[in-house]
Amino acid sequence: MNASVELLASGIVWTHMEATFFRTFLGFIGAFFVGGALGVAMGINNFGEHFSTPIIIIALSIPGIAWAAITTIIFGFGVAAPVVATAVTVFPYISLRIWKGVEDIDPNLIRMSRSFDISKARLLRRMILPSIAPALFTAVRFGLAISWKIETQAEIFASNSGVGYRAIEAFSRYQYDTAMAWAAVFVVIVFLLEMAVLRPLERKVFAYRKEADFGVL
């Protein structure tokens, strides 16, 4: 506890938190777009499912720590390796959740949209995205949770800044209280982000559910 307070008082924690959060969000955004595109493709047609399933299985089978080592070898020491390691580790989890969300849409609606020659962009914007909103929020939550973990692991290999780097540095110097303090501060900030940003946003987006009158059903 005292070590955590000292870290916060020193001000150094915010510099490294900023580096970790920046790389985490870059990796998550990349994973969300790639995983979301594959998930939608898997859900709306058989070709997309057959094409993407092997990619998802292979990506899921490789541990995040292995991706961190591989990307460090490819991209070297810098920002790219942690970001790419986060993206390639997280995107299959996002794909699976969005895929299942799209699968729950009535296929007759999609076939009807095609029969009326509705463009794919409009179909995605007006029907698919609103229908899979709960799956999207689940994907965001789950993807961010994994992103924090992979990013801090990748910092061990390919960075000289960030929470993961400082924690392993303290551990290697037998400063176990400092290493635990970095981990504790990080967990608290991630928890506050969940409670102060994601939860209120979810309540706002799905407020219509509480306002709906189901008594007529």
PDB file of C-alpha atoms in Angstrom:
ATOM      1  CA  MET A   1       0.000   0.000   0.000  1.00  0.00           C
ATOM      2  CA  ASN A   2       2.775   2.428   0.950  1.00  0.00           C
ATOM      3  CA  ALA A   3       4.671   1.593  -2.236  1.00  0.00           C
ATOM      4  CA  SER A   4       1.574   2.364  -4.321  1.00  0.00           C
ATOM      5  CA  VAL A   5       1.099   5.708  -2.570  1.00  0.00           C
ATOM      6  CA  GLU A   6       4.753   6.560  -3.144  1.00  0.00           C
ATOM      7  CA  LEU A   7       4.426   5.746  -6.843  1.00  0.00           C
ATOM      8  CA  LEU A   8       1.398   7.975  -7.210  1.00  0.00           C
ATOM      9  CA  ALA A   9       3.064  10.775  -5.275  1.00  0.00           C
ATOM     10  CA  SER A  10       6.222  10.618  -7.406  1.00  0.00           C
ATOM     11  CA  GLY A  11       4.288  11.312 -10.590  1.00  0.00           C
ATOM     12  CA  ILE A  12       6.312   8.809 -12.607  1.00  0.00           C
ATOM     13  CA  VAL A  13       3.384   6.403 -12.692  1.00  0.00           C
ATOM     14  CA  TRP A  14       1.366   8.646 -14.989  1.00  0.00           C
ATOM     15  CA  THR A  15       4.059   8.756 -17.675  1.00  0.00           C
ATOM     16  CA  HIS A  16       4.249   4.976 -17.850  1.00  0.00           C
ATOM     17  CA  MET A  17       0.468   4.573 -17.558  1.00  0.00           C
ATOM     18  CA  GLU A  18       0.040   6.892 -20.519  1.00  0.00           C
ATOM     19  CA  ALA A  19       2.484   4.817 -22.598  1.00  0.00           C
ATOM     20  CA  THR A  20       0.721   1.556 -21.697  1.00  0.00           C
ATOM     21  CA  PHE A  21      -2.771   2.922 -22.324  1.00  0.00           C
ATOM     22  CA  PHE A  22      -1.779   4.486 -25.647  1.00  0.00           C
ATOM     23  CA  ARG A  23      -0.335   1.246 -27.002  1.00  0.00           C
ATOM     24  CA  THR A  24      -3.188  -0.789 -25.538  1.00  0.00           C
ATOM     25  CA  PHE A  25      -5.834   1.295 -27.265  1.00  0.00           C
ATOM     26  CA  LEU A  26      -3.968   1.227 -30.580  1.00  0.00           C
ATOM     27  CA  GLY A  27      -3.756  -2.562 -30.417  1.00  0.00           C
ATOM     28  CA  PHE A  28      -7.375  -2.878 -29.322  1.00  0.00           C
ATOM     29  CA  ILE A  29      -8.653  -0.626 -32.112  1.00  0.00           C
ATOM     30  CA  GLY A  30      -6.769  -2.700 -34.684  1.00  0.00           C
ATOM     31  CA  ALA A  31      -8.119  -5.910 -33.160  1.00  0.00           C
ATOM     32  CA  PHE A  32     -11.664  -4.540 -33.066  1.00  0.00           C
ATOM     33  CA  PHE A  33     -11.751  -3.576 -36.739  1.00  0.00           C
ATOM     34  CA  VAL A  34     -10.124  -6.785 -37.961  1.00  0.00           C
ATOM     35  CA  GLY A  35     -12.077  -9.000 -35.569  1.00  0.00           C
ATOM     36  CA  GLY A  36     -15.321  -7.165 -36.235  1.00  0.00           C
ATOM     37  CA  ALA A  37     -14.968  -7.488 -39.999  1.00  0.00           C
ATOM     38  CA  LEU A  38     -14.226 -11.212 -39.747  1.00  0.00           C
ATOM     39  CA  GLY A  39     -17.057 -11.737 -37.255  1.00  0.00           C
ATOM     40  CA  VAL A  40     -19.624 -10.078 -39.503  1.00  0.00           C
ATOM     41  CA  ALA A  41     -18.335 -11.980 -42.544  1.00  0.00           C
ATOM     42  CA  MET A  42     -18.570 -15.279 -40.641  1.00  0.00           C
ATOM     43  CA  GLY A  43     -22.111 -14.523 -39.554  1.00  0.00           C
ATOM     44  CA  ILE A  44     -23.722 -13.437 -42.814  1.00  0.00           C
ATOM     45  CA  ASN A  45     -22.513 -16.133 -45.224  1.00  0.00           C
ATOM     46  CA  ASN A  46     -21.007 -19.602 -45.287  1.00  0.00           C
ATOM     47  CA  PHE A  47     -18.000 -18.560 -47.346  1.00  0.00           C
ATOM     48  CA  GLY A  48     -16.980 -16.035 -44.717  1.00  0.00           C
ATOM     49  CA  GLU A  49     -17.326 -18.669 -42.008  1.00  0.00           C
ATOM     50  CA  HIS A  50     -15.317 -21.323 -43.869  1.00  0.00           C
ATOM     51  CA  PHE A  51     -12.625 -18.828 -44.867  1.00  0.00           C
ATOM     52  CA  SER A  52     -12.227 -17.204 -41.448  1.00  0.00           C
ATOM     53  CA  THR A  53     -12.566 -20.202 -39.120  1.00  0.00           C
ATOM     54  CA  PRO A  54      -9.030 -21.586 -39.739  1.00  0.00           C
ATOM     55  CA  ILE A  55      -7.585 -18.103 -39.176  1.00  0.00           C
ATOM     56  CA  ILE A  56      -9.448 -17.775 -35.887  1.00  0.00           C
ATOM     57  CA  ILE A  57      -8.396 -21.245 -34.704  1.00  0.00           C
ATOM     58  CA  ILE A  58      -4.722 -20.652 -35.517  1.00  0.00           C
ATOM     59  CA  ALA A  59      -4.751 -17.224 -33.849  1.00  0.00           C
ATOM     60  CA  LEU A  60      -6.420 -18.631 -30.718  1.00  0.00           C
ATOM     61  CA  SER A  61      -3.898 -21.454 -30.444  1.00  0.00           C
ATOM     62  CA  ILE A  62      -0.871 -19.134 -30.157  1.00  0.00           C
ATOM     63  CA  PRO A  63      -0.348 -17.681 -26.642  1.00  0.00           C
ATOM     64  CA  GLY A  64      -0.105 -13.934 -26.222  1.00  0.00           C
ATOM     65  CA  ILE A  65       3.395 -14.168 -24.777  1.00  0.00           C
ATOM     66  CA  ALA A  66       4.487 -15.998 -27.945  1.00  0.00           C
ATOM     67  CA  TRP A  67       3.023 -13.229 -30.106  1.00  0.00           C
ATOM     68  CA  ALA A  68       4.926 -10.709 -27.989  1.00  0.00           C
ATOM     69  CA  ALA A  69       8.207 -12.509 -28.650  1.00  0.00           C
ATOM     70  CA  ILE A  70       7.463 -12.993 -32.372  1.00  0.00           C
ATOM     71  CA  THR A  71       6.511  -9.358 -32.978  1.00  0.00           C
ATOM     72  CA  THR A  72       9.604  -8.194 -31.110  1.00  0.00           C
ATOM     73  CA  ILE A  73      11.768 -10.275 -33.456  1.00  0.00           C
ATOM     74  CA  ILE A  74       9.939  -8.891 -36.504  1.00  0.00           C
ATOM     75  CA  PHE A  75       9.512  -5.221 -35.545  1.00  0.00           C
ATOM     76  CA  GLY A  76      12.311  -4.784 -33.051  1.00  0.00           C
ATOM     77  CA  PHE A  77      12.372  -2.572 -30.004  1.00  0.00           C
ATOM     78  CA  GLY A  78       9.651   0.103 -30.124  1.00  0.00           C
ATOM     79  CA  VAL A  79       5.936   0.849 -30.293  1.00  0.00           C
ATOM     80  CA  ALA A  80       4.982  -1.464 -33.167  1.00  0.00           C
ATOM     81  CA  ALA A  81       5.762  -4.792 -31.474  1.00  0.00           C
ATOM     82  CA  PRO A  82       3.467  -4.384 -28.412  1.00  0.00           C
ATOM     83  CA  VAL A  83       0.664  -2.910 -30.546  1.00  0.00           C
ATOM     84  CA  VAL A  84       0.760  -5.705 -33.131  1.00  0.00           C
ATOM     85  CA  ALA A  85       1.074  -8.387 -30.431  1.00  0.00           C
ATOM     86  CA  THR A  86      -2.034  -7.006 -28.732  1.00  0.00           C
ATOM     87  CA  ALA A  87      -3.996  -6.799 -31.987  1.00  0.00           C
ATOM     88  CA  VAL A  88      -3.234 -10.313 -33.230  1.00  0.00           C
ATOM     89  CA  THR A  89      -3.939 -11.851 -29.816  1.00  0.00           C
ATOM     90  CA  VAL A  90      -7.236 -10.067 -29.220  1.00  0.00           C
ATOM     91  CA  PHE A  91      -8.936 -10.047 -32.627  1.00  0.00           C
ATOM     92  CA  PRO A  92     -10.055 -13.734 -32.631  1.00  0.00           C
ATOM     93  CA  TYR A  93     -11.912 -13.276 -29.333  1.00  0.00           C
ATOM     94  CA  ILE A  94     -13.720 -10.257 -30.747  1.00  0.00           C
ATOM     95  CA  SER A  95     -14.517 -12.172 -33.942  1.00  0.00           C
ATOM     96  CA  LEU A  96     -16.130 -15.030 -32.043  1.00  0.00           C
ATOM     97  CA  ARG A  97     -18.420 -12.766 -30.035  1.00  0.00           C
ATOM     98  CA  ILE A  98     -19.516 -10.687 -32.995  1.00  0.00           C
ATOM     99  CA  TRP A  99     -19.972 -13.821 -35.096  1.00  0.00           C
ATOM    100  CA  LYS A 100     -22.394 -15.250 -32.534  1.00  0.00           C
ATOM    101  CA  GLY A 101     -24.196 -11.915 -32.357  1.00  0.00           C
ATOM    102  CA  VAL A 102     -24.689 -11.844 -36.134  1.00  0.00           C
ATOM    103  CA  GLU A 103     -25.810 -15.485 -36.127  1.00  0.00           C
ATOM    104  CA  ASP A 104     -28.676 -14.554 -33.785  1.00  0.00           C
ATOM    105  CA  ILE A 105     -30.141 -12.194 -36.400  1.00  0.00           C
ATOM    106  CA  ASP A 106     -33.094 -13.672 -38.237  1.00  0.00           C
ATOM    107  CA  PRO A 107     -31.602 -14.879 -41.559  1.00  0.00           C
ATOM    108  CA  ASN A 108     -34.871 -14.061 -43.292  1.00  0.00           C
ATOM    109  CA  LEU A 109     -34.209 -10.366 -42.616  1.00  0.00           C
ATOM    110  CA  ILE A 110     -30.829 -10.564 -44.332  1.00  0.00           C
ATOM    111  CA  ARG A 111     -32.300 -12.456 -47.300  1.00  0.00           C
ATOM    112  CA  MET A 112     -35.110  -9.932 -47.570  1.00  0.00           C
ATOM    113  CA  SER A 113     -32.603  -7.073 -47.533  1.00  0.00           C
ATOM    114  CA  ARG A 114     -30.705  -8.689 -50.385  1.00  0.00           C
ATOM    115  CA  SER A 115     -33.892  -9.220 -52.365  1.00  0.00           C
ATOM    116  CA  PHE A 116     -34.589  -5.482 -52.131  1.00  0.00           C
ATOM    117  CA  ASP A 117     -31.023  -4.806 -53.287  1.00  0.00           C
ATOM    118  CA  ILE A 118     -30.064  -2.919 -50.131  1.00  0.00           C
ATOM    119  CA  SER A 119     -26.381  -2.005 -50.148  1.00  0.00           C
ATOM    120  CA  LYS A 120     -24.024  -3.816 -47.797  1.00  0.00           C
ATOM    121  CA  ALA A 121     -23.054  -0.541 -46.118  1.00  0.00           C
ATOM    122  CA  ARG A 122     -26.679   0.296 -45.344  1.00  0.00           C
ATOM    123  CA  LEU A 123     -27.402  -3.265 -44.232  1.00  0.00           C
ATOM    124  CA  LEU A 124     -24.479  -3.092 -41.829  1.00  0.00           C
ATOM    125  CA  ARG A 125     -25.379   0.361 -40.519  1.00  0.00           C
ATOM    126  CA  ARG A 126     -29.162   0.043 -40.221  1.00  0.00           C
ATOM    127  CA  MET A 127     -29.704  -3.588 -39.239  1.00  0.00           C
ATOM    128  CA  ILE A 128     -26.611  -5.582 -38.317  1.00  0.00           C
ATOM    129  CA  LEU A 129     -24.886  -3.121 -35.971  1.00  0.00           C
ATOM    130  CA  PRO A 130     -28.034  -2.212 -33.965  1.00  0.00           C
ATOM    131  CA  SER A 131     -28.949  -5.890 -33.708  1.00  0.00           C
ATOM    132  CA  ILE A 132     -25.566  -6.960 -32.370  1.00  0.00           C
ATOM    133  CA  ALA A 133     -25.082  -4.022 -29.970  1.00  0.00           C
ATOM    134  CA  PRO A 134     -25.005  -6.308 -26.876  1.00  0.00           C
ATOM    135  CA  ALA A 135     -22.417  -8.533 -28.548  1.00  0.00           C
ATOM    136  CA  LEU A 136     -20.370  -5.456 -29.450  1.00  0.00           C
ATOM    137  CA  PHE A 137     -20.268  -4.316 -25.832  1.00  0.00           C
ATOM    138  CA  THR A 138     -19.278  -7.799 -24.726  1.00  0.00           C
ATOM    139  CA  ALA A 139     -16.541  -7.828 -27.355  1.00  0.00           C
ATOM    140  CA  VAL A 140     -15.284  -4.418 -26.224  1.00  0.00           C
ATOM    141  CA  ARG A 141     -15.175  -5.432 -22.564  1.00  0.00           C
ATOM    142  CA  PHE A 142     -13.557  -8.793 -23.227  1.00  0.00           C
ATOM    143  CA  GLY A 143     -11.155  -7.367 -25.805  1.00  0.00           C
ATOM    144  CA  LEU A 144      -9.968  -4.589 -23.513  1.00  0.00           C
ATOM    145  CA  ALA A 145      -9.477  -7.019 -20.632  1.00  0.00           C
ATOM    146  CA  ILE A 146      -7.178  -9.159 -22.787  1.00  0.00           C
ATOM    147  CA  SER A 147      -5.500  -6.120 -24.347  1.00  0.00           C
ATOM    148  CA  TRP A 148      -4.263  -4.810 -20.975  1.00  0.00           C
ATOM    149  CA  LYS A 149      -2.725  -8.184 -20.209  1.00  0.00           C
ATOM    150  CA  ILE A 150      -1.027  -8.703 -23.567  1.00  0.00           C
ATOM    151  CA  GLU A 151       0.297  -5.153 -23.730  1.00  0.00           C
ATOM    152  CA  THR A 152       1.982  -5.389 -20.332  1.00  0.00           C
ATOM    153  CA  GLN A 153       3.511  -8.734 -21.343  1.00  0.00           C
ATOM    154  CA  ALA A 154       4.801  -7.333 -24.625  1.00  0.00           C
ATOM    155  CA  GLU A 155       6.429  -4.406 -22.815  1.00  0.00           C
ATOM    156  CA  ILE A 156       8.753  -6.908 -21.142  1.00  0.00           C
ATOM    157  CA  PHE A 157      10.268  -7.746 -24.542  1.00  0.00           C
ATOM    158  CA  ALA A 158      10.024  -4.623 -26.655  1.00  0.00           C
ATOM    159  CA  SER A 159       9.742  -1.458 -24.599  1.00  0.00           C
ATOM    160  CA  ASN A 160      11.545   0.727 -22.111  1.00  0.00           C
ATOM    161  CA  SER A 161       8.363   2.315 -20.824  1.00  0.00           C
ATOM    162  CA  GLY A 162       4.987   1.219 -19.530  1.00  0.00           C
ATOM    163  CA  VAL A 163       3.582  -0.615 -16.528  1.00  0.00           C
ATOM    164  CA  GLY A 164       4.767  -4.053 -17.634  1.00  0.00           C
ATOM    165  CA  TYR A 165       8.303  -2.814 -18.212  1.00  0.00           C
ATOM    166  CA  ARG A 166       8.520  -1.091 -14.837  1.00  0.00           C
ATOM    167  CA  ALA A 167       6.984  -4.046 -12.994  1.00  0.00           C
ATOM    168  CA  ILE A 168       9.429  -6.591 -14.454  1.00  0.00           C
ATOM    169  CA  GLU A 169      12.304  -4.151 -13.917  1.00  0.00           C
ATOM    170  CA  ALA A 170      11.431  -3.864 -10.239  1.00  0.00           C
ATOM    171  CA  PHE A 171      11.024  -7.629  -9.955  1.00  0.00           C
ATOM    172  CA  SER A 172      14.435  -8.279 -11.536  1.00  0.00           C
ATOM    173  CA  ARG A 173      15.950  -5.983  -8.913  1.00  0.00           C
ATOM    174  CA  TYR A 174      14.203  -7.914  -6.121  1.00  0.00           C
ATOM    175  CA  GLN A 175      12.021  -4.890  -5.386  1.00  0.00           C
ATOM    176  CA  TYR A 176       8.923  -7.022  -4.976  1.00  0.00           C
ATOM    177  CA  ASP A 177       6.906  -4.376  -3.154  1.00  0.00           C
ATOM    178  CA  THR A 178       7.464  -1.928  -6.025  1.00  0.00           C
ATOM    179  CA  ALA A 179       6.525  -4.552  -8.627  1.00  0.00           C
ATOM    180  CA  MET A 180       3.296  -5.285  -6.738  1.00  0.00           C
ATOM    181  CA  ALA A 181       2.635  -1.560  -6.422  1.00  0.00           C
ATOM    182  CA  TRP A 182       2.811  -1.085 -10.202  1.00  0.00           C
ATOM    183  CA  ALA A 183       0.426  -3.996 -10.686  1.00  0.00           C
ATOM    184  CA  ALA A 184      -1.971  -2.709  -8.014  1.00  0.00           C
ATOM    185  CA  VAL A 185      -2.112   0.823  -9.422  1.00  0.00           C
ATOM    186  CA  PHE A 186      -2.746  -0.529 -12.901  1.00  0.00           C
ATOM    187  CA  VAL A 187      -5.582  -2.788 -11.724  1.00  0.00           C
ATOM    188  CA  VAL A 188      -7.246   0.080  -9.852  1.00  0.00           C
ATOM    189  CA  ILE A 189      -7.106   2.397 -12.880  1.00  0.00           C
ATOM    190  CA  VAL A 190      -8.511  -0.282 -15.197  1.00  0.00           C
ATOM    191  CA  PHE A 191     -11.320  -0.934 -12.683  1.00  0.00           C
ATOM    192  CA  LEU A 192     -12.121   2.783 -12.533  1.00  0.00           C
ATOM    193  CA  LEU A 193     -12.214   2.911 -16.334  1.00  0.00           C
ATOM    194  CA  GLU A 194     -14.739   0.071 -16.341  1.00  0.00           C
ATOM    195  CA  MET A 195     -16.941   1.679 -13.686  1.00  0.00           C
ATOM    196  CA  ALA A 196     -16.671   5.292 -14.834  1.00  0.00           C
ATOM    197  CA  VAL A 197     -16.725   4.871 -18.630  1.00  0.00           C
ATOM    198  CA  LEU A 198     -17.935   1.492 -19.887  1.00  0.00           C
ATOM    199  CA  ARG A 199     -20.746   0.894 -17.376  1.00  0.00           C
ATOM    200  CA  PRO A 200     -22.339   4.378 -17.782  1.00  0.00           C
ATOM    201  CA  LEU A 201     -21.999   4.131 -21.572  1.00  0.00           C
ATOM    202  CA  GLU A 202     -23.694   0.742 -21.579  1.00  0.00           C
ATOM    203  CA  ARG A 203     -26.564   2.016 -19.421  1.00  0.00           C
ATOM    204  CA  LYS A 204     -27.052   4.992 -21.723  1.00  0.00           C
ATOM    205  CA  VAL A 205     -27.040   2.928 -24.915  1.00  0.00           C
ATOM    206  CA  PHE A 206     -29.464   0.325 -23.558  1.00  0.00           C
ATOM    207  CA  ALA A 207     -31.712   2.736 -21.639  1.00  0.00           C
ATOM    208  CA  TYR A 208     -34.492   2.052 -24.153  1.00  0.00           C
ATOM    209  CA  ARG A 209     -34.816  -1.485 -22.778  1.00  0.00           C
ATOM    210  CA  LYS A 210     -35.900  -0.211 -19.380  1.00  0.00           C
ATOM    211  CA  GLU A 211     -38.265   2.301 -20.911  1.00  0.00           C
ATOM    212  CA  ALA A 212     -39.952  -0.280 -23.142  1.00  0.00           C
ATOM    213  CA  ASP A 213     -43.352  -1.462 -22.035  1.00  0.00           C
ATOM    214  CA  PHE A 214     -43.415  -5.244 -22.206  1.00  0.00           C
ATOM    215  CA  GLY A 215     -46.828  -5.547 -20.625  1.00  0.00           C
ATOM    216  CA  VAL A 216     -48.493  -5.740 -24.030  1.00  0.00           C
ATOM    217  CA  LEU A 217     -46.541  -8.862 -25.014  1.00  0.00           C
TER     218      LEU A 217
END
